[in-house]
Amino acid sequence: MTESPPNTPPDSNSQHDTIPTIPIEFVSEEEMALIEAAYAATRSSLSSSSSSSICSPTSRFQTHSRTIHSITLLSKRGLNGSSELDIEDSDYLKNPQKRIRVAQPFLHRFRRKRALSVTDITATEWCEKQMEFSLLFGKRKISKAMKAGKARHVKLEEEVVKKVKVHIKSVEDSWALKFINFITCANQLLFEGITRELPLVGFVEGIWLVGVIDELRMPENGSDRNPILVDTKTRVRDTLPAKPQSRNGRLQLMCYKYLWDTLAANSFPSGQFFDFFSLNRSYMLSNDIRERTASSGFPAKTLDDVIQYYINTCSMLPTSHDRLLLSRYELQKDQSVLGEDEFAYDPDWLKRQIQSNLEFWLGEREASYTPQEERWKCRHCQFASICSGNPVPNIPRGSSSSSDHSSSSS
């Protein structure tokens, strides 16, 4: 949208006395996001043009939607309709400080006042470019396999946990509920030996991280009091996952162990928590939540009260077992077990993975394409038609292949 000067030309005698009308350009957040994505894609294409596997966006995307190129030109167009870049545009391209000021890191743009999730970490490890596109253009579409996996997790949770509806009135109530559910699940683990869908909130590697553990169980050996983390993955086909999927699942469980062990070490900076999320520690919780805490044996009136109970509970917890079990690769149609993956915790590898993730989220580098040997992932990506890293852009997304690469869902 541009403000145009009056149609009637100014009197030549008064040109010097008349204040000129300055054209003002308004760019929406959506258009700005597309501009930034186009700029990033252009730089990536130029830097890797020597590789034969790098392809440009397909014509189908350009025909059926408002392309990144066209929106970029529209937003750059001057008052006279010209698409040439003006001085400010060229300065924007040359000056990295201006780029940083306009394009904030994804962590600040999309996770402001909210924590990064373990799902964010694993999705970024799967494909940074896909994560970038999902942030800019919308979340990944939920497939039937993903819906079936979610339904299976709900059923597993209902086997050991009874859900109760609670009315919340504020963001403080919402956070309080997460901590209350953690306390309830932790007590169930200590007294019954098993719990499921345990929410985690912790501060690791300089960031706030949240997640939900599928299952925690105490070892059958009574002398061992270190709980074992278990995860369940469902499969459409009766095949075990490919190596990248197993690696991604292991990363997920290691993140949960890192969070759990950090909490068990009594490391929860409550002051930083209230400050970062801009929460009122003295906020009076809703009646439903206060009744819930009272009936559970830890009466709390404010969010700060709940946090104190949370910290006290964490101080009584043992660290989790170094042996992790990515269990129950189940066939969706009948829940038959296809296999189990037991592995050891690798803290050094985990921290390298998290730090690599944070480089992307903090804007320290551009998004990387998935490795060449893992480009089969592109066949199942909804952004394949606009990604220059897709080796075969004309193959429809979700085309059949010999492996069940996309059917696993947490």
Tab-separated table of C-alpha atoms in Angstrom:
chain	number	residue	atom	x	y	z
A	1	MET	CA	0.000	0.000	0.000
A	2	THR	CA	1.482	3.301	-1.108
A	3	GLU	CA	0.397	6.843	-0.537
A	4	SER	CA	0.425	8.619	-3.935
A	5	PRO	CA	1.057	12.347	-4.546
A	6	PRO	CA	-1.833	14.553	-5.744
A	7	ASN	CA	-2.810	14.209	-9.414
A	8	THR	CA	-2.643	17.964	-10.038
A	9	PRO	CA	0.940	19.111	-10.618
A	10	PRO	CA	2.098	21.820	-8.215
A	11	ASP	CA	2.362	25.408	-9.331
A	12	SER	CA	5.855	26.013	-10.715
A	13	ASN	CA	6.076	29.220	-8.714
A	14	SER	CA	5.453	27.434	-5.470
A	15	GLN	CA	7.548	24.310	-5.964
A	16	HIS	CA	10.151	25.442	-3.489
A	17	ASP	CA	7.543	26.322	-0.877
A	18	THR	CA	5.620	23.081	-1.079
A	19	ILE	CA	6.646	20.169	1.128
A	20	PRO	CA	6.902	17.122	-1.140
A	21	THR	CA	4.762	14.103	-0.447
A	22	ILE	CA	6.954	11.189	0.597
A	23	PRO	CA	5.729	7.752	-0.547
A	24	ILE	CA	5.314	5.412	2.395
A	25	GLU	CA	5.418	1.658	1.943
A	26	PHE	CA	3.704	-0.747	4.319
A	27	VAL	CA	4.824	-4.385	4.273
A	28	SER	CA	2.844	-6.979	6.194
A	29	GLU	CA	4.526	-9.505	8.479
A	30	GLU	CA	3.619	-12.268	6.042
A	31	GLU	CA	5.239	-10.473	3.123
A	32	MET	CA	8.308	-9.658	5.209
A	33	ALA	CA	8.670	-13.337	6.150
A	34	LEU	CA	8.465	-14.295	2.482
A	35	ILE	CA	11.012	-11.642	1.556
A	36	GLU	CA	13.436	-12.993	4.162
A	37	ALA	CA	12.869	-16.577	3.000
A	38	ALA	CA	13.445	-15.586	-0.623
A	39	TYR	CA	16.639	-13.770	0.303
A	40	ALA	CA	17.907	-16.776	2.296
A	41	ALA	CA	16.994	-19.179	-0.523
A	42	THR	CA	18.771	-16.991	-3.077
A	43	ARG	CA	21.955	-16.924	-1.013
A	44	SER	CA	21.779	-20.702	-0.503
A	45	SER	CA	21.237	-21.331	-4.220
A	46	LEU	CA	24.159	-19.105	-5.222
A	47	SER	CA	26.499	-20.681	-2.711
A	48	SER	CA	25.695	-24.237	-3.863
A	49	SER	CA	25.050	-23.756	-7.583
A	50	SER	CA	27.930	-26.088	-8.459
A	51	SER	CA	26.063	-29.129	-7.166
A	52	SER	CA	23.896	-30.956	-9.694
A	53	SER	CA	21.450	-32.065	-7.008
A	54	ILE	CA	20.359	-28.516	-6.116
A	55	CYS	CA	17.180	-27.652	-7.981
A	56	SER	CA	15.168	-24.464	-8.314
A	57	PRO	CA	11.486	-24.210	-7.242
A	58	THR	CA	9.045	-25.951	-9.567
A	59	SER	CA	6.702	-24.155	-11.922
A	60	ARG	CA	3.680	-25.649	-10.159
A	61	PHE	CA	4.388	-23.560	-7.076
A	62	GLN	CA	4.892	-20.467	-9.211
A	63	THR	CA	1.637	-21.037	-11.104
A	64	HIS	CA	-0.735	-21.908	-8.295
A	65	SER	CA	0.356	-19.500	-5.602
A	66	ARG	CA	1.679	-16.021	-5.099
A	67	THR	CA	5.368	-16.711	-5.505
A	68	ILE	CA	8.139	-15.556	-3.251
A	69	HIS	CA	9.658	-13.774	-6.245
A	70	SER	CA	6.496	-11.849	-7.082
A	71	ILE	CA	5.849	-10.807	-3.491
A	72	THR	CA	9.436	-9.677	-3.175
A	73	LEU	CA	9.102	-7.526	-6.265
A	74	LEU	CA	5.775	-6.112	-5.119
A	75	SER	CA	7.177	-5.135	-1.772
A	76	LYS	CA	10.225	-3.527	-3.393
A	77	ARG	CA	8.285	-1.713	-6.138
A	78	GLY	CA	8.656	2.058	-6.114
A	79	LEU	CA	6.013	4.687	-6.612
A	80	ASN	CA	6.436	4.631	-10.390
A	81	GLY	CA	5.899	0.861	-10.598
A	82	SER	CA	9.562	0.063	-11.174
A	83	SER	CA	10.881	-3.172	-9.687
A	84	GLU	CA	14.454	-1.958	-9.452
A	85	LEU	CA	16.035	-1.936	-6.005
A	86	ASP	CA	16.546	1.501	-4.561
A	87	ILE	CA	19.478	2.727	-2.493
A	88	GLU	CA	17.937	1.565	0.779
A	89	ASP	CA	17.367	-1.920	-0.636
A	90	SER	CA	20.959	-2.262	-1.804
A	91	ASP	CA	22.182	-1.021	1.557
A	92	TYR	CA	19.991	-3.641	3.236
A	93	LEU	CA	21.644	-6.381	1.205
A	94	LYS	CA	25.155	-5.096	1.953
A	95	ASN	CA	24.757	-4.230	5.612
A	96	PRO	CA	24.508	-7.344	7.835
A	97	GLN	CA	23.551	-5.243	10.863
A	98	LYS	CA	20.398	-4.105	9.095
A	99	ARG	CA	19.599	-7.702	8.167
A	100	ILE	CA	19.946	-8.784	11.777
A	101	ARG	CA	17.767	-5.899	12.930
A	102	VAL	CA	14.989	-6.776	10.469
A	103	ALA	CA	15.218	-10.572	10.581
A	104	GLN	CA	15.330	-11.557	14.245
A	105	PRO	CA	16.498	-15.056	15.219
A	106	PHE	CA	13.763	-17.674	14.999
A	107	LEU	CA	14.004	-18.279	18.750
A	108	HIS	CA	13.019	-14.660	19.426
A	109	ARG	CA	10.492	-14.352	16.598
A	110	PHE	CA	8.581	-17.582	17.142
A	111	ARG	CA	9.358	-18.687	20.705
A	112	ARG	CA	9.290	-15.338	22.491
A	113	LYS	CA	8.023	-15.748	26.061
A	114	ARG	CA	7.645	-19.464	25.498
A	115	ALA	CA	10.121	-22.284	25.822
A	116	LEU	CA	11.730	-24.277	23.063
A	117	SER	CA	10.327	-27.803	23.022
A	118	VAL	CA	12.047	-31.152	22.622
A	119	THR	CA	9.900	-31.545	19.499
A	120	ASP	CA	11.523	-28.367	18.143
A	121	ILE	CA	14.942	-29.911	18.765
A	122	THR	CA	14.141	-33.208	17.049
A	123	ALA	CA	12.329	-31.569	14.118
A	124	THR	CA	15.339	-29.311	13.542
A	125	GLU	CA	17.689	-32.291	13.620
A	126	TRP	CA	15.470	-34.054	11.075
A	127	CYS	CA	15.744	-31.177	8.598
A	128	GLU	CA	16.623	-27.584	9.405
A	129	LYS	CA	15.251	-26.351	6.095
A	130	GLN	CA	11.894	-28.007	6.748
A	131	MET	CA	11.795	-26.396	10.180
A	132	GLU	CA	12.572	-23.008	8.636
A	133	PHE	CA	9.749	-23.385	6.110
A	134	SER	CA	7.296	-24.556	8.782
A	135	LEU	CA	8.077	-21.497	10.905
A	136	LEU	CA	7.672	-19.096	7.986
A	137	PHE	CA	4.782	-20.691	6.097
A	138	GLY	CA	2.898	-22.809	8.628
A	139	LYS	CA	3.187	-26.043	10.554
A	140	ARG	CA	3.581	-29.443	8.981
A	141	LYS	CA	0.324	-31.066	7.949
A	142	ILE	CA	-0.886	-33.783	10.297
A	143	SER	CA	-0.890	-37.120	8.490
A	144	LYS	CA	-3.110	-40.121	9.233
A	145	ALA	CA	-0.089	-41.923	10.675
A	146	MET	CA	0.603	-39.025	13.046
A	147	LYS	CA	-3.044	-38.945	14.167
A	148	ALA	CA	-2.971	-42.676	14.805
A	149	GLY	CA	0.245	-42.328	16.820
A	150	LYS	CA	-1.267	-39.579	18.951
A	151	ALA	CA	-4.398	-41.642	19.591
A	152	ARG	CA	-2.227	-44.575	20.668
A	153	HIS	CA	-0.393	-42.365	23.190
A	154	VAL	CA	-3.692	-41.171	24.639
A	155	LYS	CA	-4.798	-44.775	25.095
A	156	LEU	CA	-1.518	-45.721	26.782
A	157	GLU	CA	-1.784	-42.747	29.128
A	158	GLU	CA	-5.336	-43.686	30.114
A	159	GLU	CA	-4.075	-47.101	31.243
A	160	VAL	CA	-2.232	-45.569	34.203
A	161	VAL	CA	-3.401	-41.940	34.496
A	162	LYS	CA	-6.899	-40.578	35.006
A	163	LYS	CA	-7.438	-37.145	33.496
A	164	VAL	CA	-9.500	-34.494	35.263
A	165	LYS	CA	-10.759	-31.341	33.559
A	166	VAL	CA	-9.594	-28.150	35.248
A	167	HIS	CA	-10.759	-24.615	34.436
A	168	ILE	CA	-7.920	-22.144	33.924
A	169	LYS	CA	-8.227	-18.369	33.692
A	170	SER	CA	-4.698	-17.132	33.007
A	171	VAL	CA	-1.238	-18.033	31.764
A	172	GLU	CA	-0.201	-18.494	35.413
A	173	ASP	CA	-2.933	-21.112	35.763
A	174	SER	CA	-1.660	-22.862	32.642
A	175	TRP	CA	1.910	-23.059	33.915
A	176	ALA	CA	0.698	-24.148	37.367
A	177	LEU	CA	-1.157	-27.041	35.753
A	178	LYS	CA	2.036	-28.270	34.053
A	179	PHE	CA	3.905	-28.316	37.360
A	180	ILE	CA	0.977	-29.975	39.176
A	181	ASN	CA	0.863	-32.736	36.552
A	182	PHE	CA	4.610	-33.257	36.973
A	183	ILE	CA	4.263	-33.570	40.758
A	184	THR	CA	1.364	-36.011	40.382
A	185	CYS	CA	3.230	-38.167	37.841
A	186	ALA	CA	6.463	-38.110	39.866
A	187	ASN	CA	4.611	-39.328	42.974
A	188	GLN	CA	2.949	-42.050	40.924
A	189	LEU	CA	6.373	-43.186	39.674
A	190	LEU	CA	7.816	-43.337	43.195
A	191	PHE	CA	4.852	-45.184	44.731
A	192	GLU	CA	3.591	-47.332	41.842
A	193	GLY	CA	6.749	-47.810	39.780
A	194	ILE	CA	5.379	-46.389	36.527
A	195	THR	CA	3.920	-43.207	35.067
A	196	ARG	CA	3.154	-41.864	31.605
A	197	GLU	CA	2.938	-38.506	29.823
A	198	LEU	CA	5.057	-36.681	32.406
A	199	PRO	CA	5.587	-32.988	31.517
A	200	LEU	CA	9.047	-31.468	31.946
A	201	VAL	CA	10.073	-27.810	32.318
A	202	GLY	CA	13.751	-27.048	32.778
A	203	PHE	CA	16.662	-24.751	32.023
A	204	VAL	CA	19.509	-26.387	30.066
A	205	GLU	CA	22.265	-25.063	27.798
A	206	GLY	CA	21.155	-21.497	28.477
A	207	ILE	CA	17.572	-21.953	27.278
A	208	TRP	CA	14.199	-22.994	28.682
A	209	LEU	CA	13.189	-26.395	27.343
A	210	VAL	CA	9.912	-28.284	27.732
A	211	GLY	CA	8.816	-31.782	26.816
A	212	VAL	CA	6.589	-34.728	27.728
A	213	ILE	CA	8.068	-38.141	28.558
A	214	ASP	CA	6.036	-41.033	27.174
A	215	GLU	CA	6.798	-43.366	30.037
A	216	LEU	CA	8.993	-43.677	33.124
A	217	ARG	CA	9.297	-46.979	34.910
A	218	MET	CA	11.298	-48.269	37.828
A	219	PRO	CA	13.643	-51.208	37.109
A	220	GLU	CA	12.362	-54.643	38.056
A	221	ASN	CA	15.500	-55.082	40.123
A	222	GLY	CA	14.477	-53.684	43.504
A	223	SER	CA	18.002	-52.534	44.354
A	224	ASP	CA	18.116	-50.149	41.383
A	225	ARG	CA	16.154	-46.950	42.018
A	226	ASN	CA	17.028	-45.111	38.808
A	227	PRO	CA	13.948	-44.864	36.559
A	228	ILE	CA	14.163	-45.914	32.909
A	229	LEU	CA	12.852	-43.651	30.155
A	230	VAL	CA	10.695	-45.383	27.570
A	231	ASP	CA	9.205	-44.101	24.329
A	232	THR	CA	6.669	-45.612	21.955
A	233	LYS	CA	6.686	-45.199	18.187
A	234	THR	CA	3.970	-46.494	15.899
A	235	ARG	CA	4.564	-47.718	12.344
A	236	VAL	CA	2.247	-48.025	9.361
A	237	ARG	CA	4.299	-50.848	7.851
A	238	ASP	CA	5.796	-53.853	9.588
A	239	THR	CA	9.362	-52.590	9.210
A	240	LEU	CA	11.835	-51.133	11.654
A	241	PRO	CA	12.815	-47.478	11.184
A	242	ALA	CA	15.696	-46.248	9.060
A	243	LYS	CA	18.887	-45.105	10.784
A	244	PRO	CA	17.991	-41.357	10.657
A	245	GLN	CA	14.684	-42.105	12.364
A	246	SER	CA	16.373	-44.142	15.085
A	247	ARG	CA	18.909	-41.359	15.588
A	248	ASN	CA	16.102	-38.809	15.882
A	249	GLY	CA	14.281	-40.963	18.415
A	250	ARG	CA	17.425	-41.384	20.480
A	251	LEU	CA	17.943	-37.618	20.484
A	252	GLN	CA	14.417	-37.193	21.827
A	253	LEU	CA	14.930	-39.573	24.737
A	254	MET	CA	18.349	-38.133	25.581
A	255	CYS	CA	16.817	-34.654	25.768
A	256	TYR	CA	14.247	-35.982	28.243
A	257	LYS	CA	16.960	-37.601	30.350
A	258	TYR	CA	18.993	-34.380	30.327
A	259	LEU	CA	15.958	-32.415	31.531
A	260	TRP	CA	14.999	-34.982	34.179
A	261	ASP	CA	18.532	-35.286	35.574
A	262	THR	CA	18.914	-31.486	35.676
A	263	LEU	CA	15.725	-31.223	37.734
A	264	ALA	CA	16.769	-34.116	39.971
A	265	ALA	CA	19.987	-32.209	40.690
A	266	ASN	CA	17.772	-29.496	42.181
A	267	SER	CA	18.643	-27.064	39.421
A	268	PHE	CA	15.576	-24.951	38.676
A	269	PRO	CA	16.187	-21.161	38.646
A	270	SER	CA	12.739	-19.996	39.750
A	271	GLY	CA	13.667	-16.315	39.624
A	272	GLN	CA	14.764	-16.605	35.994
A	273	PHE	CA	11.601	-18.557	35.236
A	274	PHE	CA	9.279	-15.794	36.474
A	275	ASP	CA	11.326	-13.102	34.745
A	276	PHE	CA	11.690	-14.836	31.380
A	277	PHE	CA	8.010	-15.724	31.040
A	278	SER	CA	6.825	-12.442	32.633
A	279	LEU	CA	4.755	-14.244	35.256
A	280	ASN	CA	3.317	-12.968	38.521
A	281	ARG	CA	4.591	-15.263	41.266
A	282	SER	CA	1.903	-13.969	43.662
A	283	TYR	CA	-0.964	-14.534	41.248
A	284	MET	CA	-3.944	-16.194	42.965
A	285	LEU	CA	-4.712	-19.420	41.117
A	286	SER	CA	-8.212	-20.349	39.960
A	287	ASN	CA	-10.561	-22.160	42.348
A	288	ASP	CA	-10.343	-25.382	40.307
A	289	ILE	CA	-6.562	-25.483	40.559
A	290	ARG	CA	-6.516	-24.664	44.270
A	291	GLU	CA	-9.028	-27.444	44.903
A	292	ARG	CA	-6.946	-29.783	42.787
A	293	THR	CA	-3.758	-29.112	44.734
A	294	ALA	CA	-5.538	-29.423	48.077
A	295	SER	CA	-7.007	-32.810	47.147
A	296	SER	CA	-3.572	-33.970	45.963
A	297	GLY	CA	-1.943	-33.217	49.309
A	298	PHE	CA	-0.008	-30.057	48.486
A	299	PRO	CA	-2.334	-27.078	48.951
A	300	ALA	CA	-1.191	-24.074	46.935
A	301	LYS	CA	-2.767	-20.665	46.474
A	302	THR	CA	-0.270	-18.938	44.181
A	303	LEU	CA	1.994	-19.935	41.304
A	304	ASP	CA	4.989	-19.419	43.583
A	305	ASP	CA	3.515	-21.968	46.017
A	306	VAL	CA	3.251	-24.518	43.186
A	307	ILE	CA	6.837	-23.817	42.078
A	308	GLN	CA	8.094	-24.475	45.608
A	309	TYR	CA	6.292	-27.832	45.703
A	310	TYR	CA	7.765	-28.564	42.261
A	311	ILE	CA	11.307	-27.838	43.441
A	312	ASN	CA	10.813	-29.912	46.598
A	313	THR	CA	9.531	-32.838	44.530
A	314	CYS	CA	12.511	-32.636	42.176
A	315	SER	CA	14.919	-32.717	45.111
A	316	MET	CA	13.583	-36.141	46.098
A	317	LEU	CA	13.941	-37.698	42.646
A	318	PRO	CA	16.793	-39.994	41.615
A	319	THR	CA	18.577	-39.394	38.326
A	320	SER	CA	17.348	-41.544	35.472
A	321	HIS	CA	19.095	-44.698	34.294
A	322	ASP	CA	21.908	-44.344	31.754
A	323	ARG	CA	20.337	-47.197	29.850
A	324	LEU	CA	17.534	-45.835	27.681
A	325	LEU	CA	14.877	-47.863	25.937
A	326	LEU	CA	13.193	-46.696	22.766
A	327	SER	CA	10.525	-49.310	23.077
A	328	ARG	CA	7.483	-50.708	21.381
A	329	TYR	CA	7.953	-49.992	17.724
A	330	GLU	CA	4.342	-50.964	17.210
A	331	LEU	CA	2.371	-51.778	14.099
A	332	GLN	CA	-0.532	-49.361	14.052
A	333	LYS	CA	-3.178	-51.803	12.842
A	334	ASP	CA	-2.832	-54.258	15.750
A	335	GLN	CA	-0.249	-52.783	18.224
A	336	SER	CA	2.044	-55.781	17.716
A	337	VAL	CA	5.638	-55.079	18.740
A	338	LEU	CA	8.027	-54.870	15.787
A	339	GLY	CA	11.167	-54.346	17.837
A	340	GLU	CA	12.895	-52.456	20.634
A	341	ASP	CA	15.954	-50.248	20.685
A	342	GLU	CA	18.015	-50.174	23.860
A	343	PHE	CA	20.978	-47.807	23.946
A	344	ALA	CA	23.274	-45.918	26.311
A	345	TYR	CA	23.146	-42.234	27.128
A	346	ASP	CA	25.784	-40.132	25.359
A	347	PRO	CA	25.935	-36.670	26.998
A	348	ASP	CA	28.700	-35.332	24.745
A	349	TRP	CA	26.837	-36.223	21.545
A	350	LEU	CA	23.629	-34.783	22.965
A	351	LYS	CA	25.168	-31.430	23.848
A	352	ARG	CA	26.736	-31.161	20.387
A	353	GLN	CA	23.319	-31.758	18.855
A	354	ILE	CA	21.629	-29.154	21.048
A	355	GLN	CA	24.339	-26.582	20.370
A	356	SER	CA	24.050	-27.174	16.630
A	357	ASN	CA	20.290	-26.687	16.930
A	358	LEU	CA	20.743	-23.453	18.841
A	359	GLU	CA	23.056	-22.051	16.171
A	360	PHE	CA	20.088	-22.268	13.803
A	361	TRP	CA	17.492	-20.995	16.290
A	362	LEU	CA	19.682	-18.074	17.412
A	363	GLY	CA	20.425	-16.985	13.859
A	364	GLU	CA	24.150	-17.693	14.065
A	365	ARG	CA	23.979	-19.493	10.710
A	366	GLU	CA	21.500	-20.244	7.956
A	367	ALA	CA	19.424	-23.420	7.870
A	368	SER	CA	21.267	-26.453	6.522
A	369	TYR	CA	19.793	-28.889	4.023
A	370	THR	CA	19.410	-32.487	5.070
A	371	PRO	CA	22.533	-34.562	4.206
A	372	GLN	CA	22.773	-35.812	0.632
A	373	GLU	CA	22.371	-39.436	1.669
A	374	GLU	CA	19.147	-38.568	3.511
A	375	ARG	CA	17.451	-36.624	0.713
A	376	TRP	CA	14.785	-39.350	0.524
A	377	LYS	CA	13.110	-37.310	3.262
A	378	CYS	CA	12.193	-34.754	0.572
A	379	ARG	CA	9.685	-37.216	-0.913
A	380	HIS	CA	7.566	-36.829	2.211
A	381	CYS	CA	7.971	-33.092	2.802
A	382	GLN	CA	5.145	-30.675	2.051
A	383	PHE	CA	7.692	-27.959	1.230
A	384	ALA	CA	9.604	-30.045	-1.326
A	385	SER	CA	8.303	-28.062	-4.317
A	386	ILE	CA	9.801	-24.787	-3.042
A	387	CYS	CA	13.035	-26.148	-1.580
A	388	SER	CA	16.167	-25.924	-3.696
A	389	GLY	CA	17.647	-28.818	-1.731
A	390	ASN	CA	15.072	-31.257	-3.126
A	391	PRO	CA	16.961	-33.482	-5.601
A	392	VAL	CA	13.840	-34.508	-7.569
A	393	PRO	CA	11.345	-31.619	-7.270
A	394	ASN	CA	8.872	-33.018	-9.820
A	395	ILE	CA	8.138	-36.204	-7.881
A	396	PRO	CA	4.856	-35.735	-5.927
A	397	ARG	CA	5.158	-35.609	-2.174
A	398	GLY	CA	4.369	-38.896	-0.467
A	399	SER	CA	5.110	-41.049	-3.521
A	400	SER	CA	5.634	-44.707	-2.823
A	401	SER	CA	9.044	-45.969	-1.862
A	402	SER	CA	10.568	-49.175	-0.672
A	403	SER	CA	10.921	-48.000	2.925
A	404	ASP	CA	8.422	-46.733	5.439
A	405	HIS	CA	10.398	-43.559	6.053
A	406	SER	CA	7.492	-41.293	6.936
A	407	SER	CA	5.170	-43.551	8.879
A	408	SER	CA	6.699	-43.300	12.333
A	409	SER	CA	4.988	-40.945	14.730
A	410	SER	CA	5.647	-40.261	18.358
